[in-house]
mmCIF file of C-alpha atoms in Angstrom:
data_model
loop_
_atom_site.group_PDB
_atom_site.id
_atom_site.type_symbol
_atom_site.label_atom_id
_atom_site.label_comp_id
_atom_site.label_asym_id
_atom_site.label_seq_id
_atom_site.Cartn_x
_atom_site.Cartn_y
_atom_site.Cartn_z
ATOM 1 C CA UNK A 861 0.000 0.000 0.000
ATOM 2 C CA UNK A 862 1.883 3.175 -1.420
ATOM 3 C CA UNK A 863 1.243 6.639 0.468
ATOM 4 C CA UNK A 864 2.052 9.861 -0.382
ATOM 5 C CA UNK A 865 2.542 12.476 2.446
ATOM 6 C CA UNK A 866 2.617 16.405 0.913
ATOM 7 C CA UNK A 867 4.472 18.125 3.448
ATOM 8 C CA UNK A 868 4.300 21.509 4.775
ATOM 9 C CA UNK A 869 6.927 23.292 5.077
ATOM 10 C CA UNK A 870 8.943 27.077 4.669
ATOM 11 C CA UNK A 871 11.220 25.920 2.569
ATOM 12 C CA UNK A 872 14.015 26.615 4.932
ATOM 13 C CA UNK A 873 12.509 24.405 7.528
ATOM 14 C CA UNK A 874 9.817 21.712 8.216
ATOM 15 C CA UNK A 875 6.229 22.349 9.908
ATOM 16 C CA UNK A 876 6.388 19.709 12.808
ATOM 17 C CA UNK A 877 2.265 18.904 11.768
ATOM 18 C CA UNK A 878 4.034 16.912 9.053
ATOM 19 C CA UNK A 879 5.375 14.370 11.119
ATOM 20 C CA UNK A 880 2.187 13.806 12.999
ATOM 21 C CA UNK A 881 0.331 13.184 9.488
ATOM 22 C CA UNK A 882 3.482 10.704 8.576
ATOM 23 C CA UNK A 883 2.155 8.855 11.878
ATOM 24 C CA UNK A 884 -1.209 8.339 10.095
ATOM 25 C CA UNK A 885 0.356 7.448 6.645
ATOM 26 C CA UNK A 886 2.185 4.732 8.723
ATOM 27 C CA UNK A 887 -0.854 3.420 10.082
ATOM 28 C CA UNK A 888 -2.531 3.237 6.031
ATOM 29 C CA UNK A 889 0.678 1.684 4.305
ATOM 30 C CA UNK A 890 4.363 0.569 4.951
ATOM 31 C CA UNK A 891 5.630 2.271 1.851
ATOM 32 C CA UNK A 892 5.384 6.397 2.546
ATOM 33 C CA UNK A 893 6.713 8.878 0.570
ATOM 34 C CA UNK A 894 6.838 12.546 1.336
ATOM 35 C CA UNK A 895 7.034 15.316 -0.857
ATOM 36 C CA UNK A 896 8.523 18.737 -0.828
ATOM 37 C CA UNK A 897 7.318 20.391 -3.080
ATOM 38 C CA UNK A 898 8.676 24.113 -3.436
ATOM 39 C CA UNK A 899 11.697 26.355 -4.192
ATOM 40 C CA UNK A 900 15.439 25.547 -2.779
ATOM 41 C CA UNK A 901 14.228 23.817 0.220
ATOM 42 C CA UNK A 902 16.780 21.770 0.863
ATOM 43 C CA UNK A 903 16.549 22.193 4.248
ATOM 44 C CA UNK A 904 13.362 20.917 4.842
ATOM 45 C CA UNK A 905 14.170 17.490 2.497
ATOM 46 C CA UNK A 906 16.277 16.725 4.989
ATOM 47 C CA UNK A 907 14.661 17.225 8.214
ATOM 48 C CA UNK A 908 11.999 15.283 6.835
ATOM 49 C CA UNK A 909 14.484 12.467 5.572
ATOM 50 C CA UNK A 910 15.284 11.747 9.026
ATOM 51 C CA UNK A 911 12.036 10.720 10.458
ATOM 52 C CA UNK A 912 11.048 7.216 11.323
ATOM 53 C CA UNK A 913 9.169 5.545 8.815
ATOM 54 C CA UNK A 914 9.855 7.958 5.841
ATOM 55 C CA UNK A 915 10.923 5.083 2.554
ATOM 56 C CA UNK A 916 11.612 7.783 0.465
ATOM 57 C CA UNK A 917 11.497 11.435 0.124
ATOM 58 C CA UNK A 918 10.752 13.400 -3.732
ATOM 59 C CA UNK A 919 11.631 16.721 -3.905
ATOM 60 C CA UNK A 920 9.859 19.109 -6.726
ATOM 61 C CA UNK A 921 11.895 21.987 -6.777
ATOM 62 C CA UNK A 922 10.217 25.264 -9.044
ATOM 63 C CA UNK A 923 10.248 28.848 -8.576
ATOM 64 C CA UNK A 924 6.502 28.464 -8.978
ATOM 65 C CA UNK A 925 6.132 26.691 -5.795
ATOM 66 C CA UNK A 926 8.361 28.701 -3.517
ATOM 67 C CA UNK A 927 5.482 30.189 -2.244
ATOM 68 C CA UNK A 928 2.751 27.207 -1.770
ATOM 69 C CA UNK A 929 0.339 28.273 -3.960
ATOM 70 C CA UNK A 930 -2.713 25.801 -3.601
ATOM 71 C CA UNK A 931 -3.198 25.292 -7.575
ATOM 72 C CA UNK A 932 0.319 25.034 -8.062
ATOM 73 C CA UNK A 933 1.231 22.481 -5.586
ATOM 74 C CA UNK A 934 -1.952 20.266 -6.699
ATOM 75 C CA UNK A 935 -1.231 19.672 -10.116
ATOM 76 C CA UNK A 936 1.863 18.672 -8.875
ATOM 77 C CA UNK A 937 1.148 16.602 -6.573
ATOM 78 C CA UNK A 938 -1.915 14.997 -9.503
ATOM 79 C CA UNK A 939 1.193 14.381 -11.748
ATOM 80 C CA UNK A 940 2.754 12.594 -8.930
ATOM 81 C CA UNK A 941 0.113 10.464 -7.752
ATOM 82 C CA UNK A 942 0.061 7.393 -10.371
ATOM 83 C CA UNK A 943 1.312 4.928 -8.024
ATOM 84 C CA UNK A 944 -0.112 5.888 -4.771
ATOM 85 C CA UNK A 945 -3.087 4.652 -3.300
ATOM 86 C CA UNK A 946 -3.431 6.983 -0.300
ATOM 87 C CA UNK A 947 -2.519 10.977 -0.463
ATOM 88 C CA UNK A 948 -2.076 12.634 2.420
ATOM 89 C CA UNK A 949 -1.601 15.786 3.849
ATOM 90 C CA UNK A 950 -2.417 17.421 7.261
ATOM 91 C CA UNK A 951 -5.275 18.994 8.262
ATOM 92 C CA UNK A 952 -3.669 22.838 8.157
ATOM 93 C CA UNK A 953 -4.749 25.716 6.365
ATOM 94 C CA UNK A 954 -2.202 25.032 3.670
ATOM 95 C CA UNK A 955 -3.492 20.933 3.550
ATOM 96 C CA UNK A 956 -7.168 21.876 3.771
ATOM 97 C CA UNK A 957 -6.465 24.538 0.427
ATOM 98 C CA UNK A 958 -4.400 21.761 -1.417
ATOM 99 C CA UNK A 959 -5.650 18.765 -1.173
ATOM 100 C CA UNK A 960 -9.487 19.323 -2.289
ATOM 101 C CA UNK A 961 -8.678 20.666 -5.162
ATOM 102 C CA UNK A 962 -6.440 17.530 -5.729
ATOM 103 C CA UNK A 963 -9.340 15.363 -5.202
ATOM 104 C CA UNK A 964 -10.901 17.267 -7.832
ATOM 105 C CA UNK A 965 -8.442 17.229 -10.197
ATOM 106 C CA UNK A 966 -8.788 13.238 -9.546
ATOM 107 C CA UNK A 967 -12.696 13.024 -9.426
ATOM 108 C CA UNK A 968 -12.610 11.196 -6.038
ATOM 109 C CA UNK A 969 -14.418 12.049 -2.448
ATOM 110 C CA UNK A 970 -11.947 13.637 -0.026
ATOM 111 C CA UNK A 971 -12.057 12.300 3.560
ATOM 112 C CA UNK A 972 -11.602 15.395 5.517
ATOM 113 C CA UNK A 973 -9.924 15.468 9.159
ATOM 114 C CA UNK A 974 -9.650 11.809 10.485
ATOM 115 C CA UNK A 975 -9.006 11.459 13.906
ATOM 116 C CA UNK A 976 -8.414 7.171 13.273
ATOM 117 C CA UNK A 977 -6.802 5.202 11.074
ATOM 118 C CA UNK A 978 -9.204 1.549 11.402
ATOM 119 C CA UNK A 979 -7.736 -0.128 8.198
ATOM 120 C CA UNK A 980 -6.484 1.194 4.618
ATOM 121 C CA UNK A 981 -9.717 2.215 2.994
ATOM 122 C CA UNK A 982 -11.358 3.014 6.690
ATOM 123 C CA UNK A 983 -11.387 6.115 9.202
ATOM 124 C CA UNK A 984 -12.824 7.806 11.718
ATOM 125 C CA UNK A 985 -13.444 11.668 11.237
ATOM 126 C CA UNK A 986 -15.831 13.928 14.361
ATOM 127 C CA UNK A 987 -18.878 15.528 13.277
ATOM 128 C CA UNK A 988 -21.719 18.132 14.161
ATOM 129 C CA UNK A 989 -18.883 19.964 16.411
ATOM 130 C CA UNK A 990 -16.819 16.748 17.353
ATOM 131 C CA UNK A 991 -20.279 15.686 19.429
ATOM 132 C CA UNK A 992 -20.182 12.261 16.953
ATOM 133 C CA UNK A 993 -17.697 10.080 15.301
ATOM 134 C CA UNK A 994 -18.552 9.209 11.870
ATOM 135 C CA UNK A 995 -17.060 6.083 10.554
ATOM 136 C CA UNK A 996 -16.067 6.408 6.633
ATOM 137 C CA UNK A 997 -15.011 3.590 4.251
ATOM 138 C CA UNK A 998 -13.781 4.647 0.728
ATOM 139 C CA UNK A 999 -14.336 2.837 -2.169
ATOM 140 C CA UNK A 1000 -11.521 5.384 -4.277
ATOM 141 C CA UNK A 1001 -9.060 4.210 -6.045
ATOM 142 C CA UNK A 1002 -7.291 6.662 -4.881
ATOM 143 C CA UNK A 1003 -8.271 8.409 -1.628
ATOM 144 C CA UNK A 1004 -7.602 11.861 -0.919
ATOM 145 C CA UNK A 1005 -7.177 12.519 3.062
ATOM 146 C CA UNK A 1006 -6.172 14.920 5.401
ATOM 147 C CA UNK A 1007 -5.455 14.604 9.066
ATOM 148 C CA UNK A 1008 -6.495 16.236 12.167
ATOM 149 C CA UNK A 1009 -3.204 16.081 13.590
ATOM 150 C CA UNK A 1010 -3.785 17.198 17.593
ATOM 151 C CA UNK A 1011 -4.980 12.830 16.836
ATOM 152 C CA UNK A 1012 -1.588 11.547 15.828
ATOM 153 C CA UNK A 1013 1.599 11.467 18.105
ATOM 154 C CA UNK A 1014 4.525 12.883 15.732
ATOM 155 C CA UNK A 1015 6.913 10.363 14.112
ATOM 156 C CA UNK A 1016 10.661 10.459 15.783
ATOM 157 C CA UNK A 1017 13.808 11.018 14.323
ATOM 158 C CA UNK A 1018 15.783 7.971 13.348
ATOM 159 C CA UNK A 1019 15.318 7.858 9.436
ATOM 160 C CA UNK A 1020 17.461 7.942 6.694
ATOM 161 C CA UNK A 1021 15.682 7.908 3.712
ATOM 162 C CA UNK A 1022 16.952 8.563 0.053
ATOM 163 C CA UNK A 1023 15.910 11.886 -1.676
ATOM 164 C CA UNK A 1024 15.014 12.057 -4.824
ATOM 165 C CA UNK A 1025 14.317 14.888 -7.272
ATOM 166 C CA UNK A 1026 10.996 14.914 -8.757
ATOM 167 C CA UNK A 1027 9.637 17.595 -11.963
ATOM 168 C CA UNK A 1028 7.643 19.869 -10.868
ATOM 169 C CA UNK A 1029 4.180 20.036 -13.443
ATOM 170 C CA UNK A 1030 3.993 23.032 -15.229
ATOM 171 C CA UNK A 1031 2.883 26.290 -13.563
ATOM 172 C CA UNK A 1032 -0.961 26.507 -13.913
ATOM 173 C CA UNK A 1033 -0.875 30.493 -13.596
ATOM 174 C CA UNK A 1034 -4.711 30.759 -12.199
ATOM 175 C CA UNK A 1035 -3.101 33.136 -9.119
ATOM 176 C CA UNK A 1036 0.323 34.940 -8.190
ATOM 177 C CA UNK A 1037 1.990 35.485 -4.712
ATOM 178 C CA UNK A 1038 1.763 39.102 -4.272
ATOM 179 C CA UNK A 1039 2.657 38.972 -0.061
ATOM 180 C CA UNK A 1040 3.256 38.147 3.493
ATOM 181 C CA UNK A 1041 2.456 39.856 6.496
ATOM 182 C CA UNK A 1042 3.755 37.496 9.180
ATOM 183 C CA UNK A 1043 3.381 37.761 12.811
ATOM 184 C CA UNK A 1044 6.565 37.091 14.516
ATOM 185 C CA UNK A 1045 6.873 35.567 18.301
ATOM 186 C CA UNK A 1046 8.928 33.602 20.920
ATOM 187 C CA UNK A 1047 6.187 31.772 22.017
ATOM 188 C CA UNK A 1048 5.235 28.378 20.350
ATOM 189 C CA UNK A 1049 3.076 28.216 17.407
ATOM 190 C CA UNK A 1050 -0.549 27.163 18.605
ATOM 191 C CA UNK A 1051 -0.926 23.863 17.366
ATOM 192 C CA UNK A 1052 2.461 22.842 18.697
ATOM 193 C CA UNK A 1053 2.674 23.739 21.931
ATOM 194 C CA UNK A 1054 2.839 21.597 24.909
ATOM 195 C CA UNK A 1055 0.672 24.498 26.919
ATOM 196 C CA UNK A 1056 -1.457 27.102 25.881
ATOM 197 C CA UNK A 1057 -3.690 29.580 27.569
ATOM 198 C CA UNK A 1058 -6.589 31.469 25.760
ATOM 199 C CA UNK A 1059 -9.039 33.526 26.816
ATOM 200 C CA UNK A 1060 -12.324 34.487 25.796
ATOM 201 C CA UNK A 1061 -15.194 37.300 26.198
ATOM 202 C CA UNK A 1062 -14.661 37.318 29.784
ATOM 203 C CA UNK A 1063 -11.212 39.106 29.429
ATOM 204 C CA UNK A 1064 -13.650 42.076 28.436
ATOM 205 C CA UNK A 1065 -10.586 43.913 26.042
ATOM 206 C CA UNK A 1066 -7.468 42.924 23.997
ATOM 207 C CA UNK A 1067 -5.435 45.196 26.670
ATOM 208 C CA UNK A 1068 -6.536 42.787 29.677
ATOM 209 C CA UNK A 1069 -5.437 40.035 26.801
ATOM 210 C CA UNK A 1070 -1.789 41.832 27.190
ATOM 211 C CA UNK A 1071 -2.126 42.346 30.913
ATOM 212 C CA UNK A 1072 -2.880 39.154 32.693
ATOM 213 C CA UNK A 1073 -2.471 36.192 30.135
ATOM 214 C CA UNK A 1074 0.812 36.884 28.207
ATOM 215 C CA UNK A 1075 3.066 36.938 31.414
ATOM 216 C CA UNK A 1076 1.444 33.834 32.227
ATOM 217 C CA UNK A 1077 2.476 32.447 28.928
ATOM 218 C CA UNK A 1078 5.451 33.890 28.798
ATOM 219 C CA UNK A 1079 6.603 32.592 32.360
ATOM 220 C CA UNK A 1080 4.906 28.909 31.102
ATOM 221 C CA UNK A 1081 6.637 29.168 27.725
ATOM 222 C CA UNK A 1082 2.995 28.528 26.769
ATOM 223 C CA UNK A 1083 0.867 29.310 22.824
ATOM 224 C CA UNK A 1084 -1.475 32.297 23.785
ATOM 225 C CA UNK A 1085 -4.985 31.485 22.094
ATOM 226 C CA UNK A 1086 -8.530 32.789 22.408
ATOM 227 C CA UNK A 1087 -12.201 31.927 21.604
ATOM 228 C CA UNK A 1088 -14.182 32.595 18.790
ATOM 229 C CA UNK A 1089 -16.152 35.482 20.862
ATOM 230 C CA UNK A 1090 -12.670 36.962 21.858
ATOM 231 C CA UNK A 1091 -11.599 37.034 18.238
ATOM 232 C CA UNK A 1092 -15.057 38.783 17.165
ATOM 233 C CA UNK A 1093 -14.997 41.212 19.994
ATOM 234 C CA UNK A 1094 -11.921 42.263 18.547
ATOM 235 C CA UNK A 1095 -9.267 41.644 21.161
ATOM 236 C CA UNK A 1096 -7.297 39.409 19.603
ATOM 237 C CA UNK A 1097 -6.206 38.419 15.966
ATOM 238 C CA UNK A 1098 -8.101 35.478 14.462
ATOM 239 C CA UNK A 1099 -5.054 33.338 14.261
ATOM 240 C CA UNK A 1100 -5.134 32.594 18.035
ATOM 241 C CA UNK A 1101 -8.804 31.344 17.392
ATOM 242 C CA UNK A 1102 -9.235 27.277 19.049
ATOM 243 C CA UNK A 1103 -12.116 26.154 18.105
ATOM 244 C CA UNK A 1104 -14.308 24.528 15.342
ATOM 245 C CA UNK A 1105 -13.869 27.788 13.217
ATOM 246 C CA UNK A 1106 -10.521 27.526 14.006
ATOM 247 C CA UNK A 1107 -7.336 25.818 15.282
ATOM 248 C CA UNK A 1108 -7.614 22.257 16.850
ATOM 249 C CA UNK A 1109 -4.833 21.441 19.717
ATOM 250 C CA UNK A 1110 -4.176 18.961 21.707
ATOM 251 C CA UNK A 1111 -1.589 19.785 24.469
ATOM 252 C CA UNK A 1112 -0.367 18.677 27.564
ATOM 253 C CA UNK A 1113 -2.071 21.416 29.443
ATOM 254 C CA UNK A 1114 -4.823 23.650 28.368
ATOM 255 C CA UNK A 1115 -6.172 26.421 30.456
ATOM 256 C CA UNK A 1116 -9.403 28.413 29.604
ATOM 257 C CA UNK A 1117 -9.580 31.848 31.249
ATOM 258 C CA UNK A 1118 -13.274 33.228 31.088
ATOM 259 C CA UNK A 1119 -14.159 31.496 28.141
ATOM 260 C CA UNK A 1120 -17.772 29.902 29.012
ATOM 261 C CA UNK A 1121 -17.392 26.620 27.095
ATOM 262 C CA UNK A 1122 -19.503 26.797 23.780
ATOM 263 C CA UNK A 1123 -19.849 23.696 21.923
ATOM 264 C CA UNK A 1124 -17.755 25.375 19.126
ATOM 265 C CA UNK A 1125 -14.512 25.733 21.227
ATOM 266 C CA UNK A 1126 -14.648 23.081 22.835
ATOM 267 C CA UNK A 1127 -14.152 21.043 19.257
ATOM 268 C CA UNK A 1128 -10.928 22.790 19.217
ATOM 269 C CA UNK A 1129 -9.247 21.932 22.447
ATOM 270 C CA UNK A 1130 -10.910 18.779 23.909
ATOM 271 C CA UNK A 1131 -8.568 16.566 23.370
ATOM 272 C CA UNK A 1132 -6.312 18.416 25.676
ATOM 273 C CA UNK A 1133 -4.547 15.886 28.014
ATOM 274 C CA UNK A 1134 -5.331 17.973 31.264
ATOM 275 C CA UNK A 1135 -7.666 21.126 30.723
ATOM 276 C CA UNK A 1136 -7.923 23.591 33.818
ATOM 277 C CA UNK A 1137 -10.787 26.242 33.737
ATOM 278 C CA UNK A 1138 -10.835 29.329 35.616
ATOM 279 C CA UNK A 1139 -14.518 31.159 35.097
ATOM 280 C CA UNK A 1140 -16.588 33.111 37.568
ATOM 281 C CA UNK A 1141 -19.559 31.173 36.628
ATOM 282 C CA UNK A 1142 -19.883 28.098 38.524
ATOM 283 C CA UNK A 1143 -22.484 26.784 35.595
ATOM 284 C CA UNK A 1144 -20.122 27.637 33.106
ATOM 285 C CA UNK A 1145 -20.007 23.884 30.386
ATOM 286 C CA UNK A 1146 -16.633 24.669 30.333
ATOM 287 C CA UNK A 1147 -16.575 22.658 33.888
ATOM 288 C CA UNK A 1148 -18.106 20.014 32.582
ATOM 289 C CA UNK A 1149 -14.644 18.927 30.488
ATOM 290 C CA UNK A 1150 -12.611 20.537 32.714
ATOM 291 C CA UNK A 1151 -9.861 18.371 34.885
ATOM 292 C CA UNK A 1152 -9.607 21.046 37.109
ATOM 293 C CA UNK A 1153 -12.078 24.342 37.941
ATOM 294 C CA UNK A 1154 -11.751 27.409 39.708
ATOM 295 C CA UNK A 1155 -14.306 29.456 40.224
ATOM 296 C CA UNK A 1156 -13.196 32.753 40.712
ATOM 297 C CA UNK A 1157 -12.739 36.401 39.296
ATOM 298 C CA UNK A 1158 -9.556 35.793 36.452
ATOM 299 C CA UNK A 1159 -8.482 39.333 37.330
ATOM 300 C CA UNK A 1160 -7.628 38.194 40.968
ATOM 301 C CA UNK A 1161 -6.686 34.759 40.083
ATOM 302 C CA UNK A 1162 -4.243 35.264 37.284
ATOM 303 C CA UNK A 1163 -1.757 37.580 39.127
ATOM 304 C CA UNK A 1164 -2.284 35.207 41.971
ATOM 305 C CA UNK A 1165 -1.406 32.565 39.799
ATOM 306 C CA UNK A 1166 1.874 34.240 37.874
ATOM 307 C CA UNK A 1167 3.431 35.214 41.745
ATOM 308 C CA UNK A 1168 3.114 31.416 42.355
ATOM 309 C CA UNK A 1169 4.682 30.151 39.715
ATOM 310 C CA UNK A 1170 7.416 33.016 40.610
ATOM 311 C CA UNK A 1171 8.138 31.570 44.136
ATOM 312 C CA UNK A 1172 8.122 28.020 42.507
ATOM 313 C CA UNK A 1173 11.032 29.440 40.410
ATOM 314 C CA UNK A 1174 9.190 29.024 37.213
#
């Protein structure tokens, strides 16, 4: 059973979401390939070379994809993907652009987001807000997948696979890179991080956003995120958004600071190995997934919380 990963990457270096997808590829086929597809990224081919479980690694070098155009990187990858039975991609921004209009360029059903692999042709994705688990088997010839990573434990180091060079299909021209406005931080990138803190309407501005939860973060080397009615009221950009709407994690610790606990956010953090909520509202659902609750004001608790961790030496 062939499998081919499309990896995301900067060129210069590899987006760790790939090697949680590569877990999923393992779990569909022994034979995986990954490919890097873009413009003098040597770098990332080998980062990726050296995970576990990686047979072979294809590298389509072209000015055209420097930038990760979705159209572009499809019809390479659709020139690519005569031998493979399974493509795969995560479940990012950048996989969720590519890969449906690879599907389409294939005339197969894409299986969106699975959170299981149960056999080759066989997965389990959530539903209606992550409140169900639907159970799809694909008839495809070819199936088209991407995967909810926060699901998937990453793939170690300890590969060496061979990389190969690959031609890049010919540029498709339906859109141009004009630019990048990127926001630049020492934290950890949301999905990634081992702890995160967001908070939500009960913060009441971005300022109190600035005030009380990024020295927390800061001292925690935690990912600062926020809820959807945060990121509406305006206090915080939407790419700190967990939720349905927006990023799913899955980290070691979460903690929700006055976000209530709507069905929509809590698709996006769930699967959090220990979740802590602090809310004023002792009703609040959030409690109801919570590991551990306090009910209490977040402006008193927070600074409360950041001296403690200061006399802990943290």
């Amino acid at each position: 059973m062939a499998v081919l990963v499309l990896a995301e990457h900067t060129n210069s270096a590899l987006n760790g979401a790939t090697a949680k997808a590569l877990t999923a590829a393992k779990e569909i086929g022994s034979d995986v390939h990954v490919l890097i597809a873009g413009h003098n990224a040597a770098a990332a081919a080998e980062a990726v070379s050296k995970l576990a479980g990686v047979s072979k690694v294809l590298v389509a070098d072209a000015p055209h994809l420097a930038n990760g155009l979705a159209e572009e990187v499809a019809a390479t990858v659709v020139s690519l993907a005569g031998p493979y039975d399974t493509i795969l991609a995560p479940a990012t921004a950048a996989g969720k652009n590519v890969l449906p209009r690879v599907a389409a360029l294939l005339d197969v059903m894409q299986i969106s987001d699975i959170t299981k692999v149960i056999s080759a042709d066989t997965f389990e994705r959530p539903i209606y807000a992550g409140n169900a688990v639907q159970t799809v088997q694909s008839p495809e010839a070819k199936r088209v997948i991407t995967v909810r990573t926060a699901a998937f434990a990453a793939q170690p180091e300890g590969g060496s696979a061979p990389i190969e060079s690959v031609t890049a299909a010919a540029p498709v021209g339906l859109s141009s890179f004009v630019g990048a406005e990127l926001t630049k931080s020492d934290r950890p990138e949301l999905t990634a991080a081992k702890i995160v803190i967001s908070g939500g309407r009960g913060m009441g501005n971005g300022e109190n956003f600035k005030t009380y939860i990024e020295p927390l973060a800061e001292r925690l080397g935690a990912a600062m995120g926020a809820s959807r009615a945060a990121v509406d009221a305006g206090f915080v950009p939407n790419d700190l958004q967990v939720g349905q709407t927006g990023k799913v994690v899955a980290p070691e610790l979460y903690v929700a600071v006055g976000i209530s606990g709507a069905i929509q956010h809590l698709a996006g953090m769930k699967d959090s190995k220990v979740i802590v909520a602090i809310n004023k509202d002792a009703e609040a659902p959030i409690f109801q997934v919570a590991d551990y609750g306090l009910v209490a004001d977040l402006f008193q608790a927070l600074p409360e919380l950041d001296a403690e961790l200061g006399k802990a030496g943290l």
